Amino acid sequence: MKRRNGDPMYIVGAYEHPTRKAPDKSVAQLHAEAAAGALRDAGLSKSDVDGYFCAGDAPGLGPLSLADYMGLNLRHVDSTETGGSSYLIHVSHAVQAIAMNRCDVALITLAGRPRSEGMATGTAPRVYDAAAPDVPFEFPYGPTTANLYAMCARRHMHDYGTTSEQLAWIKVAASHHAQWNENAMLRQVVTVQDVLDSPLVADPLHRLDCCVISDGGGALVVTRREIARTLKRPAVRVRGAGEAVKHARGGDIDLSYSAAAMSGRDAFEQAGVKPSDIKYASIYDSFTITVLMQLEDLGFCRKGEGGRFVADGNLISGVGRLPFNTDGGGLCNNHPANRGGMTKVIEAVRQVRGEAHPKVQVPHCDLALVQGTGGQLGSRHGSATLILEGE
């Protein structure tokens, strides 16, 4: 998406489903309830929606099945699938679709039930379509999500002297924020020692270095300025967006960086701002190492200095210079459908609107960054970056 001087697009509705366990609801029902919440937040109805965006968490035939289930009358659909980064990419794609007059009101939804279904998301061997080209080469070695991220953590420690204590500060920051979120799964404030004392899951990552597993969902509504101005809710401008893919490159693997280095560069360039301008950051936090690497790759600190940056308390609202994940994030709040990108956008919208919890609301938060990943940092992943602005 090239930068445009005119025709800005806005997020006008955002909703996070309050459930963290939904044994009595279907995935389709969670999608529909999240959609209804976002439309209600925007002051719109489903009859206003003419563009719909969803990813691999959607049941059946994705947008076809859910459009039927929700009774949507559409002229544009998008089912881009890049794991947890999908929903940030959907915001970017919605902006492009509206600019091209493919639709006027774009609805984006996410939902899932991994907790109710008893999924061992991080430690069970990954099972993909047997036709996927990587399966014959990697599956015999039993890769799991946790050990693929642990490889990145161990590499970072080897290259830069990063410590487990430094990684633990990311969990500590998230817990300081989650204590104020009545829906968060883990609301107890933890210490660095609490993280280090939790069991090892994949060396060097401990249990408290890992995100929670939850049911739930969320939704967003994106539209053009003319419609946004008719609504009574604060609109949040999508000022910049970038997306990228990083993969194994035929075995030439470099675990020292993530695709955020590329997606972030493009988002900052499009927005015409720099990292020091950002007041708040929503950073995908499947594991503590995920946050550390993305902070470096986005330019908030230099490569190799992430450990010192987070250990100085810089991520804690009211204390540090870059408050992050003020809802508790995936590490403490929720990680619905094993895809945390949607909730990262939602909390950034709250911050820019001035509607985050008063204990963690960033003063004068007019510029926020959202960063999402999908896949595994240790093999292949998608990355997407958004820069949001309040007006």
Short mmCIF file of C-alpha atoms in Angstrom, two decimals:
data_model
loop_
_atom_site.label_atom_id
_atom_site.label_comp_id
_atom_site.label_asym_id
_atom_site.label_seq_id
_atom_site.Cartn_x
_atom_site.Cartn_y
_atom_site.Cartn_z
CA MET A 1 0.00 0.00 0.00
CA LYS A 2 1.66 3.22 -1.16
CA ARG A 3 1.38 6.34 0.91
CA ARG A 4 -1.53 8.58 -0.02
CA ASN A 5 -1.84 12.23 0.91
CA GLY A 6 -5.62 12.13 0.69
CA ASP A 7 -8.43 9.67 1.25
CA PRO A 8 -7.44 8.53 4.79
CA MET A 9 -9.13 5.45 6.22
CA TYR A 10 -10.23 4.89 9.79
CA ILE A 11 -10.89 2.17 12.32
CA VAL A 12 -14.29 3.15 13.68
CA GLY A 13 -15.26 0.03 15.62
CA ALA A 14 -13.38 -2.39 17.85
CA TYR A 15 -14.55 -5.16 20.15
CA GLU A 16 -12.81 -7.84 22.20
CA HIS A 17 -14.96 -10.80 23.24
CA PRO A 18 -14.92 -11.02 27.05
CA THR A 19 -14.91 -14.81 27.26
CA ARG A 20 -11.72 -16.75 27.88
CA LYS A 21 -13.45 -20.14 27.86
CA ALA A 22 -16.50 -20.89 25.75
CA PRO A 23 -17.47 -24.58 25.93
CA ASP A 24 -21.07 -23.69 25.07
CA LYS A 25 -20.35 -21.62 21.94
CA SER A 26 -19.31 -22.52 18.40
CA VAL A 27 -16.48 -20.75 16.61
CA ALA A 28 -19.02 -19.26 14.19
CA GLN A 29 -21.04 -17.91 17.11
CA LEU A 30 -17.94 -16.25 18.59
CA HIS A 31 -17.22 -14.63 15.21
CA ALA A 32 -20.79 -13.33 15.02
CA GLU A 33 -20.82 -12.01 18.58
CA ALA A 34 -17.49 -10.23 18.03
CA ALA A 35 -18.81 -8.74 14.77
CA ALA A 36 -21.95 -7.50 16.48
CA GLY A 37 -19.85 -5.91 19.23
CA ALA A 38 -17.60 -4.03 16.80
CA LEU A 39 -20.53 -2.78 14.73
CA ARG A 40 -22.32 -1.66 17.88
CA ASP A 41 -19.17 0.17 18.98
CA ALA A 42 -19.04 1.95 15.61
CA GLY A 43 -22.73 2.81 15.56
CA LEU A 44 -23.30 0.75 12.41
CA SER A 45 -25.36 -2.33 11.56
CA LYS A 46 -24.60 -5.43 9.56
CA SER A 47 -26.60 -3.99 6.67
CA ASP A 48 -23.88 -1.34 6.35
CA VAL A 49 -21.15 -3.95 5.84
CA ASP A 50 -20.16 -4.65 2.25
CA GLY A 51 -16.62 -5.95 2.79
CA TYR A 52 -15.63 -8.89 5.00
CA PHE A 53 -12.18 -10.12 6.04
CA CYS A 54 -11.25 -13.28 7.95
CA ALA A 55 -8.39 -15.80 8.15
CA GLY A 56 -7.76 -19.48 8.80
CA ASP A 57 -9.54 -19.46 12.14
CA ALA A 58 -12.85 -19.02 10.29
CA PRO A 59 -14.77 -22.31 9.97
CA GLY A 60 -15.98 -23.94 6.78
CA LEU A 61 -15.24 -21.96 3.64
CA GLY A 62 -14.14 -18.91 5.59
CA PRO A 63 -15.81 -15.73 4.32
CA LEU A 64 -18.38 -17.71 2.35
CA SER A 65 -19.54 -19.71 5.35
CA LEU A 66 -19.47 -16.79 7.80
CA ALA A 67 -21.16 -14.35 5.42
CA ASP A 68 -24.00 -16.86 5.15
CA TYR A 69 -24.06 -17.44 8.93
CA MET A 70 -24.11 -13.71 9.75
CA GLY A 71 -26.39 -12.69 6.89
CA LEU A 72 -23.94 -10.27 5.27
CA ASN A 73 -24.58 -8.77 1.85
CA LEU A 74 -21.06 -8.35 0.44
CA ARG A 75 -19.29 -7.09 -2.64
CA HIS A 76 -15.75 -7.75 -1.44
CA VAL A 77 -14.14 -10.54 0.62
CA ASP A 78 -10.56 -11.32 1.68
CA SER A 79 -9.34 -14.49 3.41
CA THR A 80 -5.60 -13.72 3.56
CA GLU A 81 -3.93 -16.19 5.93
CA THR A 82 -0.61 -15.37 7.61
CA GLY A 83 -1.33 -16.70 11.09
CA GLY A 84 -1.43 -14.15 13.89
CA SER A 85 -0.38 -11.29 11.62
CA SER A 86 -3.43 -11.83 9.37
CA TYR A 87 -5.66 -9.29 11.13
CA LEU A 88 -3.18 -6.44 10.83
CA ILE A 89 -2.81 -7.30 7.15
CA HIS A 90 -6.61 -7.30 6.89
CA VAL A 91 -6.68 -3.72 8.18
CA SER A 92 -4.15 -2.76 5.51
CA HIS A 93 -6.05 -4.67 2.82
CA ALA A 94 -9.33 -3.11 3.93
CA VAL A 95 -7.77 0.34 3.51
CA GLN A 96 -6.70 -0.60 -0.01
CA ALA A 97 -10.08 -2.12 -0.90
CA ILE A 98 -11.97 0.96 0.28
CA ALA A 99 -9.57 3.24 -1.60
CA MET A 100 -10.29 1.23 -4.76
CA ASN A 101 -14.07 1.49 -4.15
CA ARG A 102 -14.36 -2.27 -3.67
CA CYS A 103 -16.28 -1.67 -0.45
CA ASP A 104 -17.25 1.13 1.96
CA VAL A 105 -17.50 -0.59 5.35
CA ALA A 106 -15.06 -3.44 6.04
CA LEU A 107 -15.64 -5.91 8.87
CA ILE A 108 -12.72 -8.02 10.19
CA THR A 109 -13.28 -10.89 12.65
CA LEU A 110 -11.30 -13.48 14.61
CA ALA A 111 -12.50 -16.28 16.91
CA GLY A 112 -11.41 -19.63 18.28
CA ARG A 113 -11.80 -22.22 21.05
CA PRO A 114 -8.34 -23.77 21.68
CA ARG A 115 -8.83 -23.76 25.46
CA SER A 116 -12.18 -25.55 25.35
CA GLU A 117 -10.78 -28.01 22.82
CA GLY A 118 -7.78 -28.80 25.05
CA MET A 119 -5.15 -27.90 22.47
CA ALA A 120 -1.51 -28.18 23.59
CA THR A 121 -0.66 -25.34 21.28
CA GLY A 122 2.95 -24.68 22.11
CA THR A 123 4.29 -28.14 22.90
CA ALA A 124 2.43 -30.51 20.58
CA PRO A 125 4.17 -31.37 17.29
CA ARG A 126 2.99 -29.10 14.52
CA VAL A 127 0.67 -30.82 12.05
CA TYR A 128 0.28 -29.11 8.72
CA ASP A 129 -1.12 -30.11 5.39
CA ALA A 130 1.01 -33.00 4.16
CA ALA A 131 1.32 -31.21 0.82
CA ALA A 132 3.16 -28.29 2.46
CA PRO A 133 6.68 -28.30 1.02
CA ASP A 134 8.43 -28.05 4.40
CA VAL A 135 6.71 -31.07 5.99
CA PRO A 136 8.90 -33.89 4.58
CA PHE A 137 12.07 -32.09 5.67
CA GLU A 138 11.05 -30.79 9.11
CA PHE A 139 8.32 -33.02 10.53
CA PRO A 140 10.65 -35.99 11.25
CA TYR A 141 12.51 -33.78 13.74
CA GLY A 142 9.35 -33.05 15.74
CA PRO A 143 9.26 -29.24 15.66
CA THR A 144 6.87 -27.53 18.07
CA THR A 145 5.98 -23.89 18.43
CA ALA A 146 7.80 -23.59 21.77
CA ASN A 147 11.08 -25.09 20.65
CA LEU A 148 11.15 -23.08 17.44
CA TYR A 149 10.94 -19.88 19.49
CA ALA A 150 13.38 -21.25 22.07
CA MET A 151 15.98 -21.60 19.32
CA CYS A 152 15.69 -17.86 18.66
CA ALA A 153 16.05 -17.11 22.36
CA ARG A 154 19.14 -19.27 22.69
CA ARG A 155 20.66 -17.68 19.57
CA HIS A 156 20.00 -14.19 20.95
CA MET A 157 21.65 -15.15 24.22
CA HIS A 158 24.67 -16.54 22.39
CA ASP A 159 25.09 -13.53 20.10
CA TYR A 160 24.31 -10.67 22.48
CA GLY A 161 24.57 -11.96 26.05
CA THR A 162 20.82 -11.66 26.64
CA THR A 163 19.74 -13.34 29.88
CA SER A 164 16.66 -15.14 31.13
CA GLU A 165 16.32 -12.42 33.76
CA GLN A 166 16.04 -9.80 31.03
CA LEU A 167 13.41 -11.79 29.14
CA ALA A 168 11.45 -12.16 32.38
CA TRP A 169 11.03 -8.38 32.60
CA ILE A 170 8.68 -8.57 29.61
CA LYS A 171 6.35 -10.88 31.53
CA VAL A 172 6.67 -8.63 34.59
CA ALA A 173 5.57 -5.60 32.54
CA ALA A 174 2.61 -7.48 31.06
CA SER A 175 1.50 -8.60 34.52
CA HIS A 176 1.63 -5.05 35.88
CA HIS A 177 -0.92 -4.14 33.20
CA ALA A 178 -3.06 -7.28 33.42
CA GLN A 179 -3.85 -6.67 37.09
CA TRP A 180 -6.26 -3.92 35.99
CA ASN A 181 -8.00 -6.03 33.31
CA GLU A 182 -10.96 -7.87 34.83
CA ASN A 183 -11.07 -10.28 31.89
CA ALA A 184 -7.37 -11.21 31.89
CA MET A 185 -6.54 -14.86 32.52
CA LEU A 186 -3.48 -14.04 34.66
CA ARG A 187 -4.02 -10.94 36.82
CA GLN A 188 -1.39 -11.54 39.49
CA VAL A 189 1.68 -9.30 39.30
CA VAL A 190 4.78 -11.48 38.99
CA THR A 191 8.44 -10.88 39.66
CA VAL A 192 11.51 -11.80 37.65
CA GLN A 193 12.16 -14.61 40.13
CA ASP A 194 8.61 -15.95 39.64
CA VAL A 195 9.33 -16.30 35.93
CA LEU A 196 12.69 -17.99 36.51
CA ASP A 197 11.15 -20.38 39.06
CA SER A 198 8.41 -21.51 36.68
CA PRO A 199 9.12 -24.84 34.90
CA LEU A 200 11.22 -24.92 31.75
CA VAL A 201 9.11 -25.60 28.67
CA ALA A 202 11.78 -25.38 25.98
CA ASP A 203 15.19 -24.27 27.19
CA PRO A 204 15.68 -21.34 27.82
CA LEU A 205 11.96 -20.47 27.87
CA HIS A 206 10.01 -21.02 31.10
CA ARG A 207 6.28 -21.49 31.44
CA LEU A 208 5.81 -17.82 32.31
CA ASP A 209 7.77 -16.84 29.19
CA CYS A 210 4.88 -18.33 27.19
CA CYS A 211 1.49 -16.87 26.31
CA VAL A 212 -1.79 -18.13 27.70
CA ILE A 213 -4.17 -20.34 25.73
CA SER A 214 -7.70 -18.95 25.57
CA ASP A 215 -10.98 -19.03 23.74
CA GLY A 216 -12.46 -15.78 22.52
CA GLY A 217 -12.39 -13.43 19.60
CA GLY A 218 -12.46 -9.88 18.38
CA ALA A 219 -13.53 -7.68 15.51
CA LEU A 220 -12.73 -4.38 13.81
CA VAL A 221 -14.60 -2.06 11.45
CA VAL A 222 -12.74 0.07 8.89
CA THR A 223 -14.26 2.75 6.70
CA ARG A 224 -13.53 5.96 4.80
CA ARG A 225 -13.40 9.48 6.25
CA GLU A 226 -16.82 10.53 4.95
CA ILE A 227 -18.56 7.75 6.83
CA ALA A 228 -16.32 8.02 9.90
CA ARG A 229 -17.31 11.66 10.33
CA THR A 230 -21.00 10.76 10.54
CA LEU A 231 -20.43 8.43 13.50
CA LYS A 232 -20.40 9.41 17.16
CA ARG A 233 -17.38 7.32 18.19
CA PRO A 234 -13.76 8.53 18.01
CA ALA A 235 -12.16 7.47 14.73
CA VAL A 236 -8.61 6.15 14.55
CA ARG A 237 -6.70 6.86 11.36
CA VAL A 238 -4.61 4.12 9.75
CA ARG A 239 -1.56 6.24 9.03
CA GLY A 240 0.93 3.56 7.98
CA ALA A 241 1.05 -0.16 7.21
CA GLY A 242 3.64 -2.71 6.19
CA GLU A 243 3.74 -6.47 5.68
CA ALA A 244 6.52 -8.97 5.07
CA VAL A 245 7.39 -12.66 5.05
CA LYS A 246 10.58 -14.29 6.36
CA HIS A 247 11.28 -17.95 5.68
CA ALA A 248 14.01 -20.58 5.80
CA ARG A 249 15.50 -19.56 2.45
CA GLY A 250 16.46 -23.09 1.52
CA GLY A 251 18.44 -23.60 4.71
CA ASP A 252 20.20 -20.21 4.85
CA ILE A 253 18.58 -19.41 8.19
CA ASP A 254 19.40 -16.36 10.28
CA LEU A 255 17.62 -16.50 13.64
CA SER A 256 18.87 -13.10 14.79
CA TYR A 257 16.04 -11.02 13.30
CA SER A 258 12.36 -11.16 12.45
CA ALA A 259 10.31 -9.92 9.50
CA ALA A 260 9.33 -6.92 11.64
CA ALA A 261 12.55 -5.36 10.33
CA MET A 262 10.90 -5.16 6.89
CA SER A 263 7.24 -4.56 7.74
CA GLY A 264 8.15 -1.92 10.32
CA ARG A 265 10.43 -0.09 7.90
CA ASP A 266 7.61 0.18 5.36
CA ALA A 267 5.02 1.27 7.94
CA PHE A 268 7.24 4.02 9.34
CA GLU A 269 8.09 5.23 5.84
CA GLN A 270 4.44 5.38 4.83
CA ALA A 271 3.39 7.13 8.03
CA GLY A 272 6.25 9.61 7.87
CA VAL A 273 7.17 9.07 11.52
CA LYS A 274 9.99 7.40 13.43
CA PRO A 275 10.12 5.03 16.44
CA SER A 276 10.77 7.87 18.88
CA ASP A 277 7.41 9.42 17.88
CA ILE A 278 5.42 6.39 19.06
CA LYS A 279 3.60 6.84 22.40
CA TYR A 280 2.33 3.26 22.81
CA ALA A 281 3.17 -0.12 21.25
CA SER A 282 1.07 -3.26 20.92
CA ILE A 283 3.64 -5.99 20.30
CA TYR A 284 2.77 -9.60 19.49
CA ASP A 285 3.81 -11.60 22.55
CA SER A 286 3.49 -15.32 21.95
CA PHE A 287 6.72 -15.62 23.96
CA THR A 288 8.94 -13.11 25.71
CA ILE A 289 11.62 -13.53 23.04
CA THR A 290 9.05 -12.60 20.38
CA VAL A 291 8.66 -9.18 21.99
CA LEU A 292 12.39 -8.63 22.45
CA MET A 293 13.27 -9.36 18.83
CA GLN A 294 10.47 -7.23 17.43
CA LEU A 295 11.37 -4.25 19.63
CA GLU A 296 14.87 -4.34 18.17
CA ASP A 297 13.75 -4.94 14.60
CA LEU A 298 11.25 -2.07 14.76
CA GLY A 299 14.01 0.30 15.84
CA PHE A 300 12.98 1.02 19.43
CA CYS A 301 16.47 -0.05 20.46
CA ARG A 302 19.54 -1.29 18.63
CA LYS A 303 20.06 -4.94 17.77
CA GLY A 304 21.40 -6.76 20.81
CA GLU A 305 20.29 -4.05 23.25
CA GLY A 306 16.75 -5.34 23.73
CA GLY A 307 17.60 -7.11 26.97
CA ARG A 308 18.85 -3.94 28.62
CA PHE A 309 15.95 -1.96 27.17
CA VAL A 310 13.24 -4.13 28.73
CA ALA A 311 15.12 -4.68 32.01
CA ASP A 312 15.06 -0.93 32.62
CA GLY A 313 11.27 -1.12 32.97
CA ASN A 314 10.68 0.72 29.71
CA LEU A 315 7.59 -1.34 28.85
CA ILE A 316 5.61 -0.52 32.01
CA SER A 317 2.94 2.16 31.69
CA GLY A 318 3.62 5.16 33.89
CA VAL A 319 7.24 4.12 34.34
CA GLY A 320 8.90 3.42 31.01
CA ARG A 321 9.26 5.32 27.77
CA LEU A 322 7.43 2.73 25.62
CA PRO A 323 4.35 1.31 27.37
CA PHE A 324 3.31 -1.96 25.72
CA ASN A 325 0.35 -4.34 25.79
CA THR A 326 -1.57 -2.46 28.44
CA ASP A 327 -4.35 -5.07 28.47
CA GLY A 328 -1.85 -7.73 29.59
CA GLY A 329 -1.33 -9.02 26.05
CA GLY A 330 -1.00 -12.65 25.10
CA LEU A 331 1.33 -13.27 28.02
CA CYS A 332 -1.39 -12.50 30.59
CA ASN A 333 -4.71 -11.45 29.06
CA ASN A 334 -5.72 -13.74 26.19
CA HIS A 335 -4.54 -15.34 22.97
CA PRO A 336 -7.77 -16.29 21.20
CA ALA A 337 -7.56 -18.91 18.47
CA ASN A 338 -3.78 -18.96 19.10
CA ARG A 339 -3.64 -15.71 17.11
CA GLY A 340 -2.92 -12.53 19.02
CA GLY A 341 -2.82 -9.93 16.25
CA MET A 342 -6.46 -8.89 16.53
CA THR A 343 -6.29 -8.05 20.22
CA LYS A 344 -3.14 -6.01 19.63
CA VAL A 345 -5.06 -3.73 17.26
CA ILE A 346 -8.00 -3.49 19.66
CA GLU A 347 -5.89 -2.32 22.61
CA ALA A 348 -4.06 0.19 20.41
CA VAL A 349 -7.44 1.59 19.34
CA ARG A 350 -8.41 1.91 23.01
CA GLN A 351 -5.19 3.76 23.78
CA VAL A 352 -5.52 6.21 20.89
CA ARG A 353 -9.17 6.85 21.80
CA GLY A 354 -8.21 7.44 25.43
CA GLU A 355 -10.38 4.49 26.48
CA ALA A 356 -7.82 2.12 28.01
CA HIS A 357 -8.06 1.40 31.74
CA PRO A 358 -7.27 4.63 33.65
CA LYS A 359 -4.40 2.93 35.48
CA VAL A 360 -2.60 2.16 32.20
CA GLN A 361 -3.88 4.84 29.81
CA VAL A 362 -0.92 6.56 28.15
CA PRO A 363 -1.30 10.37 28.41
CA HIS A 364 -1.79 12.20 25.10
CA CYS A 365 -1.57 8.94 23.15
CA ASP A 366 -1.98 10.28 19.65
CA LEU A 367 0.32 7.80 17.87
CA ALA A 368 0.45 4.04 18.44
CA LEU A 369 2.21 1.14 16.75
CA VAL A 370 0.78 -2.35 16.34
CA GLN A 371 3.03 -5.29 15.47
CA GLY A 372 1.92 -8.83 14.66
CA THR A 373 3.60 -12.08 13.68
CA GLY A 374 2.20 -15.35 12.41
CA GLY A 375 3.97 -18.68 12.16
CA GLN A 376 7.24 -19.38 13.95
CA LEU A 377 10.25 -17.11 14.26
CA GLY A 378 12.50 -20.17 14.08
CA SER A 379 11.27 -21.29 10.65
CA ARG A 380 8.90 -19.11 8.62
CA HIS A 381 6.55 -16.33 9.59
CA GLY A 382 4.53 -13.40 8.40
CA SER A 383 4.83 -9.95 9.92
CA ALA A 384 2.60 -6.89 9.77
CA THR A 385 2.94 -3.41 11.26
CA LEU A 386 0.33 -0.69 11.64
CA ILE A 387 0.74 2.89 12.79
CA LEU A 388 -2.48 4.38 14.15
CA GLU A 389 -3.22 8.02 14.81
CA GLY A 390 -5.95 9.78 16.73
CA GLU A 391 -7.61 12.83 15.25
#
